[in-house]
Coordinates of C-alpha atoms in Angstrom, one line a residue:
Chain A
M1 CA -59.8 13.3 -36.4
T2 CA -59.6 10.2 -34.3
E3 CA -56.8 9.0 -36.5
T4 CA -54.9 12.3 -36.1
L5 CA -55.2 12.1 -32.3
A6 CA -54.0 8.5 -32.3
N7 CA -51.1 9.5 -34.4
L8 CA -50.3 12.4 -32.1
A9 CA -50.4 10.1 -29.1
L10 CA -47.8 8.0 -31.0
G11 CA -45.8 11.1 -31.6
F12 CA -45.8 12.1 -27.9
S13 CA -44.7 8.6 -26.9
V14 CA -41.7 9.2 -29.1
A15 CA -41.1 12.9 -28.2
L16 CA -41.3 12.3 -24.4
S17 CA -38.6 9.5 -24.5
P18 CA -35.5 10.7 -22.6
Q19 CA -33.2 10.8 -25.6
V20 CA -35.5 12.8 -27.8
L21 CA -36.3 15.2 -24.9
I22 CA -32.6 15.8 -24.2
Y23 CA -31.7 16.5 -27.8
C24 CA -34.8 18.7 -28.2
V25 CA -33.5 20.8 -25.2
I26 CA -30.0 20.8 -26.6
G27 CA -31.2 21.9 -30.0
C28 CA -33.4 24.7 -28.6
F29 CA -30.4 25.9 -26.4
I30 CA -27.9 25.9 -29.3
G31 CA -30.5 27.5 -31.6
T32 CA -31.1 30.3 -29.1
L33 CA -27.3 31.0 -29.0
V34 CA -27.1 30.8 -32.8
G35 CA -30.0 33.2 -33.2
M36 CA -28.4 35.7 -30.8
L37 CA -24.8 35.6 -31.9
P38 CA -24.2 37.9 -34.9
G39 CA -22.3 36.0 -37.6
L40 CA -24.1 32.7 -37.1
G41 CA -27.6 32.3 -38.6
P42 CA -29.8 29.3 -38.3
L43 CA -28.5 28.0 -41.6
A44 CA -24.8 28.1 -40.6
G45 CA -25.7 26.7 -37.2
I46 CA -27.7 23.7 -38.6
S47 CA -24.9 23.0 -41.2
L48 CA -22.3 23.1 -38.5
L49 CA -24.1 20.6 -36.3
L50 CA -25.2 18.3 -39.1
P51 CA -22.2 16.0 -38.6
V52 CA -23.0 15.7 -34.9
S53 CA -26.5 14.4 -35.9
F54 CA -25.0 11.6 -38.0
G55 CA -24.6 9.3 -34.9
L56 CA -28.2 9.8 -33.8
S57 CA -31.4 8.1 -35.0
P58 CA -33.2 10.0 -37.8
T59 CA -36.0 11.2 -35.4
V60 CA -33.6 12.5 -32.8
A61 CA -31.4 14.2 -35.5
L62 CA -34.4 15.9 -37.1
V63 CA -35.8 17.0 -33.7
M64 CA -32.4 18.5 -32.7
L65 CA -32.0 20.3 -36.1
A66 CA -35.6 21.7 -35.9
G67 CA -34.9 22.8 -32.3
I68 CA -31.9 24.8 -33.6
Y69 CA -34.1 26.3 -36.4
Y70 CA -36.9 27.2 -34.0
G71 CA -34.5 28.4 -31.2
A72 CA -32.8 30.7 -33.6
M73 CA -36.1 32.4 -34.3
Y74 CA -36.6 33.0 -30.6
G75 CA -32.9 34.0 -29.9
G76 CA -32.8 36.5 -32.7
S77 CA -35.3 38.7 -30.9
T78 CA -33.2 39.1 -27.8
T79 CA -30.3 41.0 -29.5
S80 CA -32.8 42.9 -31.6
I81 CA -34.6 44.3 -28.5
L82 CA -31.7 44.8 -26.2
M83 CA -29.0 46.0 -28.7
R84 CA -30.9 46.9 -31.9
L85 CA -28.8 44.1 -33.5
P86 CA -30.7 41.4 -35.4
G87 CA -29.0 38.1 -34.6
E88 CA -30.6 36.8 -37.8
A89 CA -32.4 38.4 -40.7
A90 CA -36.0 37.6 -39.7
S91 CA -35.5 39.8 -36.5
V92 CA -34.8 43.0 -38.4
M93 CA -38.3 44.3 -37.9
T94 CA -38.2 43.5 -34.2
C95 CA -35.3 46.0 -33.8
I96 CA -37.4 49.0 -34.6
D97 CA -40.1 49.0 -31.9
G98 CA -38.4 46.4 -29.6
H99 CA -35.3 48.5 -29.1
A100 CA -37.4 51.7 -28.8
M101 CA -39.3 49.9 -26.0
A102 CA -36.0 48.9 -24.4
R103 CA -34.9 52.6 -24.4
Q104 CA -38.1 53.5 -22.6
G105 CA -37.3 50.8 -19.9
R106 CA -39.8 48.3 -21.3
A107 CA -37.2 45.7 -22.6
G108 CA -38.6 43.1 -20.3
A109 CA -42.2 43.5 -21.7
A110 CA -40.9 43.4 -25.3
L111 CA -38.9 40.2 -24.6
A112 CA -41.9 38.6 -22.9
I113 CA -44.3 39.5 -25.7
A114 CA -41.8 38.3 -28.3
A115 CA -41.5 35.0 -26.5
I116 CA -45.2 34.6 -25.9
G117 CA -46.0 35.5 -29.5
S118 CA -43.5 33.1 -30.8
F119 CA -44.9 30.4 -28.5
V120 CA -48.5 31.0 -29.6
A121 CA -47.6 31.2 -33.3
G122 CA -45.4 28.1 -33.1
T123 CA -48.0 26.1 -31.3
L124 CA -51.0 27.1 -33.6
S125 CA -48.9 26.6 -36.7
L126 CA -48.1 23.1 -35.6
V127 CA -51.8 22.4 -35.7
G128 CA -51.8 23.6 -39.3
L129 CA -48.8 21.4 -40.1
M130 CA -50.5 18.4 -38.5
L131 CA -53.7 18.9 -40.4
L132 CA -52.2 19.9 -43.8
A133 CA -49.2 17.7 -44.3
P134 CA -50.8 14.3 -44.3
P135 CA -53.5 15.0 -47.0
L136 CA -51.0 16.9 -49.1
A137 CA -48.7 13.9 -49.0
S138 CA -51.5 11.6 -50.0
L139 CA -52.2 13.8 -53.0
A140 CA -48.5 13.9 -53.9
L141 CA -48.4 10.1 -53.9
K142 CA -50.3 10.3 -57.2
F143 CA -47.4 12.3 -58.7
G144 CA -45.3 10.6 -61.4
P145 CA -41.8 11.9 -62.6
P146 CA -43.4 14.6 -64.8
E147 CA -45.4 16.1 -61.9
Q148 CA -42.3 15.8 -59.6
C149 CA -40.2 17.6 -62.3
A150 CA -42.8 20.3 -62.7
L151 CA -43.2 20.8 -59.0
L152 CA -39.4 21.2 -58.5
V153 CA -39.3 23.7 -61.3
L154 CA -42.1 25.6 -59.7
G155 CA -40.4 25.6 -56.3
L156 CA -37.2 26.9 -57.7
V157 CA -38.9 29.6 -59.8
V158 CA -41.1 30.7 -56.8
L159 CA -38.0 31.0 -54.6
A160 CA -36.3 33.2 -57.2
A161 CA -39.4 35.3 -57.8
M162 CA -40.4 35.8 -54.1
G163 CA -36.8 36.5 -52.8
G164 CA -35.9 39.9 -51.8
G165 CA -33.4 40.8 -54.6
S166 CA -33.2 40.7 -58.4
V167 CA -35.0 37.8 -60.0
L168 CA -32.3 37.5 -62.6
K169 CA -29.6 37.3 -60.0
S170 CA -31.6 34.7 -58.0
L171 CA -32.2 32.6 -61.1
A172 CA -28.5 32.7 -62.0
M173 CA -27.6 31.5 -58.5
T174 CA -30.2 28.7 -58.7
V175 CA -28.7 27.5 -62.0
L176 CA -25.2 27.7 -60.5
G177 CA -26.4 25.5 -57.6
L178 CA -28.1 23.1 -60.1
W179 CA -24.8 22.8 -62.0
L180 CA -22.9 22.2 -58.8
G181 CA -25.3 19.4 -58.1
T182 CA -24.4 17.6 -61.4
I183 CA -20.8 17.2 -60.3
G184 CA -19.9 13.6 -59.5
I185 CA -21.0 10.2 -60.8
D186 CA -24.2 10.3 -62.9
Q187 CA -26.8 8.1 -61.2
M188 CA -28.3 6.9 -64.4
S189 CA -25.2 6.1 -66.6
G190 CA -22.4 5.9 -64.0
F191 CA -20.4 8.5 -65.9
F192 CA -18.0 10.7 -63.8
R193 CA -18.8 14.3 -64.5
F194 CA -16.4 17.2 -63.8
Q195 CA -13.9 15.0 -61.9
F196 CA -11.0 17.5 -62.1
G197 CA -8.7 14.6 -61.1
L198 CA -10.3 14.3 -57.7
V199 CA -11.8 10.9 -56.8
E200 CA -13.4 12.5 -53.7
L201 CA -15.8 14.3 -56.0
G202 CA -17.4 10.9 -57.0
D203 CA -20.3 11.4 -54.5
G204 CA -20.7 15.0 -55.7
I205 CA -20.1 18.3 -54.0
G206 CA -21.3 18.0 -50.4
L207 CA -24.0 20.3 -49.1
V208 CA -22.2 20.8 -45.8
P209 CA -19.0 22.4 -47.1
V210 CA -21.0 24.6 -49.5
A211 CA -23.5 25.7 -46.9
V212 CA -20.9 26.4 -44.2
G213 CA -18.7 28.2 -46.7
L214 CA -21.4 30.4 -48.2
F215 CA -23.1 31.3 -44.9
G216 CA -20.6 30.6 -42.1
I217 CA -17.3 31.6 -43.6
A218 CA -18.7 34.4 -45.8
E219 CA -20.4 35.9 -42.7
I220 CA -17.1 35.7 -40.7
L221 CA -15.3 37.5 -43.5
A222 CA -17.8 40.2 -43.6
S223 CA -18.2 40.7 -39.9
A224 CA -14.7 40.3 -38.5
G225 CA -13.2 43.7 -37.6
K226 CA -16.5 45.4 -37.1
P227 CA -16.6 47.6 -34.0
Q228 CA -17.4 46.0 -30.6
L229 CA -21.1 46.0 -29.8
E230 CA -22.5 48.1 -27.0
R231 CA -22.9 46.2 -23.7
P232 CA -26.6 45.3 -23.2
R233 CA -28.4 45.9 -19.9
T234 CA -30.1 42.7 -18.7
P235 CA -33.7 43.2 -17.6
A236 CA -34.6 41.9 -14.1
F237 CA -37.0 39.0 -13.9
R238 CA -39.7 41.1 -12.3
E239 CA -39.6 43.5 -15.3
L240 CA -40.6 40.7 -17.7
W241 CA -44.3 40.7 -17.2
P242 CA -46.2 43.0 -19.8
S243 CA -49.0 45.2 -18.6
R244 CA -52.7 44.5 -19.3
R245 CA -52.7 47.2 -22.0
E246 CA -49.6 45.7 -23.6
F247 CA -51.3 42.2 -23.6
A248 CA -54.4 43.7 -25.2
D249 CA -52.5 45.5 -27.9
S250 CA -50.5 42.4 -28.8
A251 CA -53.3 39.8 -29.0
G252 CA -54.6 40.7 -32.4
A253 CA -51.1 41.2 -33.8
I254 CA -50.1 37.7 -32.6
G255 CA -53.2 36.2 -34.3
R256 CA -52.7 38.0 -37.6
G257 CA -48.9 37.3 -37.5
T258 CA -49.6 33.6 -37.0
V259 CA -52.0 33.1 -39.9
L260 CA -49.9 35.3 -42.3
G261 CA -46.6 33.7 -41.3
F262 CA -47.9 30.1 -41.7
L263 CA -49.3 30.9 -45.2
I264 CA -46.2 32.7 -46.3
G265 CA -44.1 29.8 -44.8
I266 CA -45.6 27.3 -47.1
I267 CA -44.6 29.3 -50.2
P268 CA -40.9 28.8 -51.2
G269 CA -38.7 31.8 -50.5
S270 CA -37.0 33.4 -47.6
A271 CA -40.3 32.8 -45.8
H272 CA -39.6 33.9 -42.2
I273 CA -37.9 37.1 -43.4
V274 CA -40.7 38.0 -45.8
A275 CA -43.3 37.1 -43.2
S276 CA -41.9 39.4 -40.5
F277 CA -41.7 42.3 -43.0
A278 CA -45.2 41.7 -44.2
S279 CA -46.6 41.4 -40.7
Y280 CA -45.0 44.7 -39.6
G281 CA -46.6 46.5 -42.6
I282 CA -50.0 45.0 -41.8
E283 CA -49.8 45.9 -38.1
K284 CA -48.9 49.5 -39.0
R285 CA -51.8 49.7 -41.5
V286 CA -54.5 48.3 -39.1
S287 CA -53.3 50.2 -36.1
K288 CA -55.4 53.0 -34.7
T289 CA -52.2 54.8 -33.7
P290 CA -49.8 54.1 -36.7
E291 CA -47.7 57.1 -35.6
R292 CA -46.5 55.0 -32.6
F293 CA -44.8 52.5 -34.8
G294 CA -41.1 53.2 -34.7
Q295 CA -41.5 54.8 -31.2
G296 CA -42.1 51.5 -29.2
A297 CA -45.4 50.1 -30.4
I298 CA -45.7 46.6 -28.9
A299 CA -47.7 45.3 -31.9
G300 CA -44.6 46.0 -33.9
V301 CA -42.8 43.4 -31.8
A302 CA -45.7 40.9 -31.4
G303 CA -46.7 40.7 -35.1
P304 CA -43.3 40.1 -36.7
E305 CA -42.1 37.7 -34.0
S306 CA -45.2 35.6 -34.3
A307 CA -45.0 35.7 -38.1
N308 CA -41.4 34.5 -38.3
N309 CA -42.1 31.6 -36.0
A310 CA -45.2 30.6 -37.8
A311 CA -43.4 30.8 -41.2
A312 CA -40.6 28.6 -39.8
C313 CA -43.3 26.0 -39.1
G314 CA -45.1 26.6 -42.4
A315 CA -41.9 25.9 -44.3
L316 CA -41.9 22.4 -42.9
V317 CA -45.1 21.5 -44.6
P318 CA -43.7 21.1 -48.2
M319 CA -40.6 19.6 -46.8
L320 CA -42.3 16.9 -44.9
A321 CA -45.3 16.3 -47.2
L322 CA -43.6 16.6 -50.6
G323 CA -39.9 16.3 -49.9
V324 CA -39.5 19.7 -51.6
P325 CA -37.6 22.2 -49.5
S326 CA -39.1 25.7 -49.5
G327 CA -35.8 27.3 -48.6
A328 CA -32.2 26.7 -47.7
I329 CA -32.8 25.6 -44.1
P330 CA -35.4 22.9 -45.0
A331 CA -33.0 21.8 -47.7
V332 CA -30.3 21.2 -45.2
M333 CA -32.8 19.3 -43.0
I334 CA -33.7 17.1 -46.0
A335 CA -30.0 16.4 -46.6
A336 CA -29.8 15.2 -43.0
L337 CA -32.7 12.8 -43.6
V338 CA -31.1 11.5 -46.7
V339 CA -27.8 10.9 -44.8
H340 CA -29.8 8.8 -42.3
G341 CA -31.3 6.7 -45.1
V342 CA -34.8 8.2 -44.9
A343 CA -36.2 9.0 -48.3
P344 CA -37.9 12.4 -48.1
G345 CA -41.1 12.7 -50.1
P346 CA -44.8 11.9 -50.0
T347 CA -44.2 8.4 -48.6
L348 CA -42.4 9.7 -45.5
I349 CA -45.5 10.2 -43.4
Q350 CA -46.9 6.8 -44.5
D351 CA -43.6 4.8 -44.1
Q352 CA -42.2 6.6 -41.1
P353 CA -45.2 7.6 -38.9
A354 CA -43.1 7.5 -35.7
L355 CA -40.6 9.9 -37.3
F356 CA -43.2 12.4 -38.6
W357 CA -45.5 12.4 -35.6
G358 CA -42.6 12.2 -33.1
F359 CA -41.2 15.3 -34.9
V360 CA -44.6 17.1 -34.6
A361 CA -44.9 16.3 -30.9
A362 CA -41.3 17.2 -30.2
M363 CA -42.0 20.6 -31.8
Y364 CA -44.9 21.2 -29.3
V365 CA -42.5 20.2 -26.5
G366 CA -39.7 22.4 -28.0
N367 CA -42.1 25.4 -28.0
L368 CA -42.7 25.0 -24.3
V369 CA -38.9 24.4 -23.7
L370 CA -38.1 27.7 -25.5
L371 CA -40.7 29.7 -23.6
A372 CA -39.4 28.3 -20.3
M373 CA -35.8 28.8 -21.3
N374 CA -35.8 32.1 -23.0
L375 CA -37.2 34.4 -20.3
P376 CA -35.5 33.2 -17.1
L377 CA -32.2 32.6 -18.9
V378 CA -32.1 35.9 -20.8
G379 CA -29.3 37.1 -18.5
V380 CA -27.2 34.1 -19.1
F381 CA -27.5 34.4 -22.9
V382 CA -26.7 38.1 -22.8
Q383 CA -23.4 37.4 -21.0
L384 CA -22.2 35.5 -24.1
L385 CA -22.6 38.7 -26.1
R386 CA -19.9 40.2 -24.0
I387 CA -17.2 38.0 -25.5
P388 CA -15.3 40.3 -27.9
Y389 CA -16.0 39.3 -31.5
A390 CA -12.2 39.2 -32.1
Y391 CA -12.1 36.1 -29.8
L392 CA -15.4 34.7 -31.0
Y393 CA -14.9 34.5 -34.8
P394 CA -11.7 32.4 -34.7
A395 CA -13.7 30.0 -32.5
I396 CA -16.6 30.0 -35.1
L397 CA -14.1 29.4 -37.9
A398 CA -12.6 26.5 -35.9
F399 CA -16.0 24.9 -35.6
C400 CA -16.7 25.4 -39.3
V401 CA -13.5 23.4 -40.1
L402 CA -14.4 20.8 -37.5
G403 CA -18.0 20.4 -38.7
V404 CA -17.1 20.1 -42.3
Y405 CA -14.3 17.6 -41.7
A406 CA -16.4 15.5 -39.4
A407 CA -19.2 15.2 -42.0
S408 CA -17.0 13.6 -44.7
Q409 CA -13.5 12.9 -43.3
S410 CA -12.1 14.6 -46.4
A411 CA -9.7 17.5 -46.5
V412 CA -11.0 18.2 -50.1
D413 CA -14.2 19.3 -48.4
L414 CA -12.2 21.8 -46.4
W415 CA -10.9 23.3 -49.6
I416 CA -14.5 23.4 -51.0
M417 CA -15.6 25.2 -47.8
A418 CA -12.8 27.8 -48.1
G419 CA -13.6 28.3 -51.8
A420 CA -17.3 28.6 -51.1
G421 CA -16.5 31.1 -48.4
A422 CA -14.5 33.3 -50.8
V423 CA -17.2 33.0 -53.5
G424 CA -20.0 33.7 -50.9
Y425 CA -18.1 36.8 -49.7
G426 CA -17.6 38.1 -53.3
L427 CA -21.3 37.4 -54.2
R428 CA -22.4 39.2 -51.1
K429 CA -20.3 42.2 -52.0
A430 CA -21.9 42.2 -55.5
G431 CA -25.4 42.0 -54.0
F432 CA -26.2 38.4 -54.8
E433 CA -28.3 36.1 -52.5
T434 CA -26.6 32.8 -51.9
A435 CA -29.5 30.7 -50.5
P436 CA -30.7 29.7 -54.1
V437 CA -27.2 28.1 -54.7
V438 CA -27.8 25.7 -51.8
L439 CA -31.4 25.0 -52.8
G440 CA -30.2 24.3 -56.4
L441 CA -27.5 22.0 -55.2
V442 CA -29.9 19.9 -53.1
L443 CA -32.7 19.7 -55.7
S444 CA -30.4 19.1 -58.7
P445 CA -30.2 15.3 -58.6
M446 CA -34.0 15.0 -58.0
L447 CA -34.8 17.4 -60.8
E448 CA -32.4 15.7 -63.3
N449 CA -33.7 12.2 -62.4
A450 CA -37.3 13.3 -62.7
W451 CA -36.6 15.0 -66.1
R452 CA -34.8 12.0 -67.6
Q453 CA -37.4 9.5 -66.2
S454 CA -40.2 11.6 -67.6
L455 CA -38.6 11.4 -71.1
A456 CA -38.0 7.7 -70.7
M457 CA -41.7 7.1 -69.9
S458 CA -43.0 9.3 -72.7
D459 CA -40.7 7.8 -75.3
G460 CA -38.8 11.1 -75.5
S461 CA -41.7 13.4 -75.9
Y462 CA -41.4 16.8 -74.1
A463 CA -45.1 17.2 -74.4
V464 CA -45.4 15.0 -71.3
F465 CA -44.9 18.1 -69.1
V466 CA -47.9 19.9 -70.6
Q467 CA -50.2 17.0 -71.4
R468 CA -50.7 15.7 -67.8
P469 CA -53.0 18.2 -66.0
I470 CA -51.1 18.4 -62.7
A471 CA -47.7 18.8 -64.4
A472 CA -49.2 21.4 -66.8
G473 CA -50.7 23.3 -63.8
F474 CA -47.3 23.5 -62.1
M475 CA -45.6 24.6 -65.2
L476 CA -48.2 27.2 -65.9
A477 CA -47.9 28.5 -62.3
A478 CA -44.1 28.6 -62.7
A479 CA -44.4 30.6 -65.9
V480 CA -46.9 33.0 -64.2
M481 CA -44.6 33.4 -61.2
L482 CA -41.6 34.1 -63.4
A483 CA -43.5 36.7 -65.4
W484 CA -44.8 38.3 -62.3
G485 CA -41.3 38.3 -60.7
M486 CA -39.7 39.9 -63.8
R487 CA -42.5 42.5 -64.0
R488 CA -42.2 43.4 -60.3
R489 CA -38.6 44.6 -60.8
Chain B
M1 CA -17.0 48.2 -63.6
S2 CA -20.4 47.8 -61.9
A3 CA -21.0 44.8 -59.7
D4 CA -23.7 43.3 -62.0
R5 CA -21.5 43.6 -65.1
A6 CA -18.5 42.1 -63.4
A7 CA -20.5 39.2 -61.9
G8 CA -22.3 38.6 -65.2
L9 CA -19.1 38.3 -67.1
V10 CA -17.6 35.9 -64.5
L11 CA -20.8 33.8 -64.7
A12 CA -20.7 33.8 -68.5
A13 CA -17.0 32.7 -68.5
L14 CA -17.8 29.9 -66.0
A15 CA -20.8 28.8 -68.1
A16 CA -18.6 28.7 -71.2
G17 CA -16.1 26.5 -69.4
I18 CA -18.9 24.2 -68.2
A19 CA -20.3 23.9 -71.7
A20 CA -16.9 23.2 -73.2
I21 CA -16.0 20.5 -70.7
A22 CA -19.5 18.9 -71.1
L23 CA -19.2 18.9 -74.9
A24 CA -15.6 17.5 -74.9
E25 CA -15.8 14.9 -72.2
L26 CA -19.4 13.8 -71.6
P27 CA -21.9 11.8 -73.7
M28 CA -24.8 14.0 -74.8
G29 CA -27.3 11.3 -75.8
S30 CA -30.2 12.5 -77.8
W31 CA -33.1 14.9 -77.3
A32 CA -35.3 11.9 -76.4
R33 CA -32.7 10.1 -74.4
P34 CA -30.4 12.7 -72.8
G35 CA -27.0 11.4 -71.7
A36 CA -24.8 12.4 -68.7
G37 CA -23.6 15.6 -70.4
A38 CA -27.0 16.9 -71.4
A39 CA -28.1 18.5 -68.1
P40 CA -24.7 20.2 -67.4
L41 CA -24.6 21.5 -71.0
G42 CA -28.2 22.8 -70.7
L43 CA -27.4 24.4 -67.3
G44 CA -24.2 25.9 -68.7
L45 CA -26.1 27.5 -71.6
I46 CA -28.8 28.9 -69.3
L47 CA -26.2 30.2 -66.8
G48 CA -24.3 31.8 -69.7
G49 CA -27.6 33.5 -70.9
F50 CA -28.2 34.8 -67.4
G51 CA -24.6 36.0 -67.1
L52 CA -24.7 37.9 -70.4
A53 CA -28.1 39.4 -69.5
L54 CA -26.7 40.6 -66.2
A55 CA -23.6 42.0 -67.9
W56 CA -25.7 43.8 -70.5
Q57 CA -28.1 45.2 -67.9
G58 CA -25.2 46.5 -65.8
G59 CA -25.9 48.6 -62.7
G60 CA -25.6 47.3 -59.2
A61 CA -23.1 48.9 -56.8
W62 CA -20.4 47.0 -54.9
E63 CA -20.9 46.9 -51.1
A64 CA -18.3 49.2 -49.6
T65 CA -15.1 47.4 -48.5
D66 CA -12.1 49.2 -47.0
R67 CA -8.5 48.0 -47.1
A68 CA -8.6 46.8 -43.5
E69 CA -11.6 44.6 -44.1
A70 CA -10.1 43.2 -47.3
G71 CA -6.8 42.5 -45.6
R72 CA -8.6 40.8 -42.7
A73 CA -10.7 38.7 -45.1
L74 CA -7.6 37.5 -47.0
A75 CA -5.9 36.6 -43.7
I76 CA -9.0 34.6 -42.6
L77 CA -9.2 32.8 -45.9
A78 CA -5.4 32.0 -45.7
A79 CA -6.0 30.6 -42.2
A80 CA -8.9 28.4 -43.6
G81 CA -6.6 27.3 -46.4
F82 CA -3.8 26.4 -44.0
A83 CA -6.3 24.3 -42.0
A84 CA -7.3 22.4 -45.2
L85 CA -3.6 21.9 -46.1
A86 CA -2.4 20.9 -42.6
F87 CA -5.4 19.1 -41.1
E88 CA -4.5 15.5 -41.9
A89 CA -0.7 16.0 -41.7
L90 CA -0.5 17.9 -38.4
G91 CA -3.6 16.6 -36.8
Y92 CA -6.6 18.4 -35.5
R93 CA -5.2 19.9 -32.3
L94 CA -1.9 21.3 -33.7
T95 CA -3.7 22.7 -36.8
M96 CA -6.4 24.4 -34.8
A97 CA -4.1 25.8 -32.2
A98 CA -1.8 27.2 -34.9
M99 CA -4.8 28.7 -36.9
L100 CA -6.3 30.3 -33.8
A101 CA -3.0 31.6 -32.6
F102 CA -2.4 33.2 -36.0
L103 CA -5.7 34.9 -36.1
L104 CA -5.6 36.2 -32.6
L105 CA -1.9 37.3 -32.6
A106 CA -1.2 38.3 -36.2
V107 CA -4.6 39.5 -37.3
E108 CA -6.3 40.7 -34.2
R109 CA -3.1 41.8 -32.3
K110 CA -4.4 40.4 -29.0
P111 CA -2.1 40.1 -26.0
V112 CA 0.0 36.9 -26.2
L113 CA -1.0 35.1 -23.1
P114 CA -4.8 35.3 -23.5
A115 CA -4.5 34.5 -27.2
L116 CA -2.4 31.4 -26.5
A117 CA -4.7 30.3 -23.7
W118 CA -7.8 30.7 -25.8
S119 CA -6.2 28.8 -28.7
A120 CA -5.1 26.0 -26.5
L121 CA -8.4 25.8 -24.6
L122 CA -10.5 25.7 -27.8
S123 CA -8.3 23.2 -29.7
L124 CA -7.9 20.8 -26.9
G125 CA -11.5 21.3 -25.5
S126 CA -13.2 20.8 -28.9
F127 CA -11.0 17.8 -29.6
H128 CA -12.1 16.2 -26.3
A129 CA -15.7 17.1 -26.8
F130 CA -16.0 15.8 -30.4
S131 CA -13.4 13.0 -30.6
V132 CA -13.8 11.5 -27.1
W133 CA -17.4 12.3 -26.1
L134 CA -19.2 12.3 -29.4
R135 CA -16.8 9.8 -31.1
V136 CA -16.3 11.9 -34.2
P137 CA -13.0 10.6 -35.8
L138 CA -10.5 13.5 -36.0
P139 CA -7.0 13.2 -37.4
R140 CA -4.0 12.9 -35.0
G141 CA -0.7 14.3 -36.1
P142 CA 2.9 13.5 -35.2
F143 CA 3.4 11.4 -32.0
G144 CA -0.3 10.7 -32.0
F145 CA -1.1 14.3 -30.9

């Protein structure tokens, strides 16, 4: 405990430095905008701003990207409550009772409870992250290539099985991403795979053009031309304080949402989305007045909003402790660390204590910043929603082009972005989720190296994956998850 | 044809291409010592299996798309393609201004003056913010513009 507190003190000395603070505030502000604006989710927002982070130190870059991720969770609730329009997918459940409250003139209370619930959940989940990640990383240090390989297989299978859609489609998308990750020069033999006459592909297909294309461009293609949104009414500052009854009704929901969200967040999958749906279901079940859900029950706002923020924090546990992303957003954040020369994995906490603890402390600060920023500035953020989408989407497209080019200085990546956008749009129309493609792309080199190293150390015996107890446990868990996922459909 | 069947067949065709290229151009190594082509070949075969399973299973409806949305999507993709083609030859500012003006005037049919003003403001403003303040190298076109 003393060691944890000493490490946290080190973290706050990093987080409270002027540069980290400034970028934490910038990240939270941009994240709130990204979460509010339809057509820009946290993933597209983080991907777009990845190149901007290249000139920063790894700690500052990670703090800014996490601020965007977290801020988007906060921002998504504003449009859900005021306009019944989820800025991002995790805010869908908030629409139901949040907007019903807004129609009854209680928009301010709904916004306040969403912000307070997010703050409480985010802060408590950070304690979980702080206590869980270091021992998990110590355990993972005992892993060799077979355990790493089995863990990655488990992560990919769990993501496919826990996702919202068809398991078969998710697995196909994962394998597509894994194949995209094999393009470029093979790290073990130096062979150029799938060159297609382009020297630029030597380093492989970049994560940024694929992520921006699949999420940013595909969203623009699907959203452009949609009718103009209704103009929201901004609640006055004095309307923001919830009543004593509303506080009492929310307290339990916030507590349950926090625990549930954090636990779901650790499991790979679209954690924050699953968490908010699950929390809404639980709140309705435990409520003494379930008939009020859908009519403006404040627990229907407090639970899902707390759960999605706690899940966002929980998703950082496997990312920071094991170097294994539990979804597409942590995958992009891992890519940012790699670009900065930081090796993600169990050694991160040991080798880079200032980065890990600085990041944890900056998240505490970021939570406070978001609480302080979101309620008083709600009017300012709402003004941005009045820009017609016909003017907004060309600007978003321009930033996609700018972000992708700035990341690599290569026009080939712009073609990849446009291609990924077209493919992403087509896949969306056919009912496929595209997040597994990104996760497969990121994990592919790690998985292939771990597989080939395992075979090298076992003299070519595939039994190495079932003879070592931890690897066998992961493989068994993967098989069980796969069978469960297939049976569920 | 249903969405799943069409997508499954496309994935199976892609997988066949991956496997063919891997077999023709890449060293396979052995079971015990896989070469550079082993992982792509294996992934190609698995992807092909999933694709065929999806095609066999069928089902799945296409999300509704009207002609206006399809036309707009094609125009936006064309604008992105133009940006990729012209970015290094024309430079950031001219390419972005042309792309934005095309989208606002030709696709969205917005009034000329606000559209041109928005295009100029965004292309020049973002260049200044990223190239000058954040020192992100962006290409310049003819006459250094």
